Structures are given as structure tokens and as C-alpha cells.
Coordinates of C-alpha atoms in Angstrom, one line a residue:
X1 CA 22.1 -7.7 -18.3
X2 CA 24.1 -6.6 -15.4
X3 CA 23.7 -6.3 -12.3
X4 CA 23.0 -2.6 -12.0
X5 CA 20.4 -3.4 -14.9
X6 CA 19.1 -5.8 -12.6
X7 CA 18.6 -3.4 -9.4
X8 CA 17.1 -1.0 -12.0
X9 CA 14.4 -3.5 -13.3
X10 CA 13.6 -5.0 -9.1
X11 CA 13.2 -0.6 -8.2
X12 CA 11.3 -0.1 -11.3
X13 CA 9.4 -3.3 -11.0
X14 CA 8.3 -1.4 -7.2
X15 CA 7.5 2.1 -8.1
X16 CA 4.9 0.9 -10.8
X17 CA 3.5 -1.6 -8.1
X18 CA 3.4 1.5 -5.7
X19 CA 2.2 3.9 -8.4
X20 CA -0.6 1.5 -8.8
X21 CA -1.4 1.5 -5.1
X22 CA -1.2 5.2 -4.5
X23 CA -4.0 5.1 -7.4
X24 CA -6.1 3.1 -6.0
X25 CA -5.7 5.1 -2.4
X26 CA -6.4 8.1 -4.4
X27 CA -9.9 6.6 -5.5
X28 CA -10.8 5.8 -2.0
X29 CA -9.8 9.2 -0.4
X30 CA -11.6 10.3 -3.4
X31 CA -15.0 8.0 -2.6
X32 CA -15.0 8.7 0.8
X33 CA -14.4 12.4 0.5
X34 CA -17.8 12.7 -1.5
X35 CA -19.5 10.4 0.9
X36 CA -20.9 13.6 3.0
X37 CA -23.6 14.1 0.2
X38 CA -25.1 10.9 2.1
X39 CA -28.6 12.1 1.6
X40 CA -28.2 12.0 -2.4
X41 CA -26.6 8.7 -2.7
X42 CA -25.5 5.5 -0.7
X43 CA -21.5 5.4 -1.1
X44 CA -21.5 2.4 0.8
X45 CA -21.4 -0.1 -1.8
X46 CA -19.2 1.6 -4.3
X47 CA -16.5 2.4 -1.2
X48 CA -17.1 -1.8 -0.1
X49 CA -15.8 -2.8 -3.7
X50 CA -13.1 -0.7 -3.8
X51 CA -12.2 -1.9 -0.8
X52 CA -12.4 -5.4 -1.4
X53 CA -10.5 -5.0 -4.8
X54 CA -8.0 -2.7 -3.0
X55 CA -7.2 -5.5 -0.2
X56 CA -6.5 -8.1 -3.0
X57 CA -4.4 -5.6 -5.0
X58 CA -2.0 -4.8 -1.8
X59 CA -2.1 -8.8 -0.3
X60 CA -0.7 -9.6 -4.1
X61 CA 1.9 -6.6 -3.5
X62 CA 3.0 -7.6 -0.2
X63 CA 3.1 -11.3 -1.1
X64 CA 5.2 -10.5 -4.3
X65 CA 7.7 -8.5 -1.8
X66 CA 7.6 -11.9 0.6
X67 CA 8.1 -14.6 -2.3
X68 CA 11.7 -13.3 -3.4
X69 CA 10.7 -9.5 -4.3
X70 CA 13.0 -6.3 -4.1
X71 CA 13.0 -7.0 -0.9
X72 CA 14.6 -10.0 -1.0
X73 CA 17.0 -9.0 -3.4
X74 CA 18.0 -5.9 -1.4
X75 CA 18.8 -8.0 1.9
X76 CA 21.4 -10.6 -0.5
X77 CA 23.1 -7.4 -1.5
X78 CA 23.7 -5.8 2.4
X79 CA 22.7 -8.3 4.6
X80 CA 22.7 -6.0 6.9
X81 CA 19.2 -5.3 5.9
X82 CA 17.7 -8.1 7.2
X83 CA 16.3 -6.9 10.3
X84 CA 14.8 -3.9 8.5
X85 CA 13.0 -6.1 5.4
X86 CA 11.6 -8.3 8.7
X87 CA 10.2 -5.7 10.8
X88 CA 8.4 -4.1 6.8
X89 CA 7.2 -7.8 5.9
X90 CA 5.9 -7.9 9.8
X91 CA 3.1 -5.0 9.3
X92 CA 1.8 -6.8 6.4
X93 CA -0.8 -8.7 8.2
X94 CA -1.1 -5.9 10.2
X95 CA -1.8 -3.6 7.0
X96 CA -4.4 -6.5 5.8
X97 CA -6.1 -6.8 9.0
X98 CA -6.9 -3.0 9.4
X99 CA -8.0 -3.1 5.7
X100 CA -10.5 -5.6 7.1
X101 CA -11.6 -4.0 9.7
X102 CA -12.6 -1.0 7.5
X103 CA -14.4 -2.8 5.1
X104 CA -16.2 -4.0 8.7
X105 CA -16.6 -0.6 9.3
X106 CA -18.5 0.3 5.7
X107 CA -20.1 -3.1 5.4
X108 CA -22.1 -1.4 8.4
X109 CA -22.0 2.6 7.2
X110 CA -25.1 1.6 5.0
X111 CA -26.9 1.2 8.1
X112 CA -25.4 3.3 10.7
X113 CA -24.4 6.5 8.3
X114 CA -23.4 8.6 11.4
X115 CA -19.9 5.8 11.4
X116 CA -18.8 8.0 8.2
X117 CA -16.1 10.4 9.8
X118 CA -15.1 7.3 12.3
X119 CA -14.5 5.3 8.8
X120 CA -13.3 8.4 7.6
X121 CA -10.3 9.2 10.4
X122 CA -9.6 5.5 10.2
X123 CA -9.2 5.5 6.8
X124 CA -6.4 8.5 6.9
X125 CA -4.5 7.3 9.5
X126 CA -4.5 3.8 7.6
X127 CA -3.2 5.9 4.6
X128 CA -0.7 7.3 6.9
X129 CA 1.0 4.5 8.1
X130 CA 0.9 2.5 4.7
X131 CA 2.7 6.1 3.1
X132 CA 5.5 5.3 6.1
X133 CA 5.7 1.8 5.4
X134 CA 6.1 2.6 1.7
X135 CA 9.0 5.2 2.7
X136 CA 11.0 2.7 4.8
X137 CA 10.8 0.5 1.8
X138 CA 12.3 3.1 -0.4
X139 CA 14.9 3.7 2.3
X140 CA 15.9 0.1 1.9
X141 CA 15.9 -0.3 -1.9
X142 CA 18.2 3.0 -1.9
X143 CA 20.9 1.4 0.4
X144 CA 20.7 -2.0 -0.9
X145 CA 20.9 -1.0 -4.3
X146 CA 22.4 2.0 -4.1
X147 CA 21.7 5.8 -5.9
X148 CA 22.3 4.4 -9.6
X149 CA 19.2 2.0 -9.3
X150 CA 17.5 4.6 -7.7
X151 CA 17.3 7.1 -10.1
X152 CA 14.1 5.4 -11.8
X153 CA 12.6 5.6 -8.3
X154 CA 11.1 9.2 -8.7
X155 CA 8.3 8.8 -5.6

């Protein structure tokens, strides 16, 4: 294999892992959207195990990307990356922590169903920031492997 080969199979490698997580986010929005037919149905439970499984799917992810991922591999080839692949493993925690806090949040919405659009605006802006952070990582895998791996990297 060489070594444009091997930038192909580190960006392909990420776009399935973040093709995976954008499904997952997809069920959530998806979960929490039909939560306003609250009288029918408790969503509470349903959106707590998603969420649980959803935190352990993205602290594998980001623990991958820590342990010698594309990340890694991006910063060998332009060092110059290294400040950038810092400041992206950085808002891991902070990623893990705010997925905490809303399972918090719907650990309590069976309880206290007026929380739902609080959980609800959390939850986007949550989505928002993890879509940047996913962005920024693209940004990196296209300069430190240049366009030819990049072409697999379609989202």
C-alpha cells in the first residue's frame, strides 16, 4: 500500500465513523422531535437509552481520534497541525460532559415534562457545535492529507 492508499483508508476509516454518528444524531433529533405528543407516550426512557448508547458510541470515536487516529496521522504529515488537532481533542471532554448533562436533563423530563423544549434547545445547540467540531476535523484531514485522500470524504 502506499502512502496515498494509506491517507485514503485513515479519511475513509473517519467518514464511516462520522456517518455512523450523524445517524445516531438523526434518531435523537428524531426522538425528541416527536416528544411533544407527551400526553400519548412517555419519551423519556426511549430518548435516556439513546443517549446513553449515543455517549459511549462518540467517547469510543473520540478516544479512537486520541489513541493514534486520523488525527494523529494528519499532524506527522504537517506538523503544523498540531495546535489545531490539540485545541479538536480539547472539546472532547467538553462534548462528553454536555452529553451528560442532557441525559441529566431527561433522566428528570419524566418528571418535570415542562423541561422538554429546555432539553430540546440544548440538545440543538449541542448538535451545533459537535457539526463544527466535525467541520474543523475535515478541514484538518484535507490539509494533512491533501485533496487526493479527500476525495472519499464526500460529507
Amino acid at each position: 500500500m502506499n502512502g496515498n492508499d494509506d491517507c485514503r483508508t485513515y479519511v475513509e476509516h473517519l467518514r464511516i465513523e462520522h456517518s455512523h454518528i450523524d445517524q445516531s444524531l438523526e434518531q435523537l433529533q428524531h426522538l425528541l422531535g416527536n416528544a411533544v405528543n407527551w400526553s400519548k407516550e412517555n419519551p423519556a426512557p426511549a430518548l435516556l437509552a439513546r443517549l446513553l448508547q449515543f455517549r459511549e458510541q462518540l467517547a469510543l470515536h473520540f478516544r479512537e481520534e486520541e489513541e493514534g487516529g486520523c488525527m494523529e496521522e494528519a499532524r506527522s504529515l504537517s506538523p503544523c497541525l498540531s495546535e489545531d488537532v490539540e485545541t479538536l481533542q480539547a472539546q472532547h471532554a467538553g462534548f462528553l460532559a454536555i452529553l451528560d448533562s442532557l441525559i441529566a436533563e431527561t433522566e428528570v423530563l419524566a418528571k418535570r415534562p415542562n423541561g422538554l423544549p429546555a432539553l430540546q434547545q440544548s440538545f440543538h445547540s449541542f448538535l451545533q457545535q459537535l457539526h463544527a467540531h466535525e467541520a474543523e476535523e475535515n478541514r484538518i484531514l484535507l490539509f494533512g492529507f491533501g485533496s487526493p485522500a479527500m476525495d472519499t470524504l464526500s460529507t
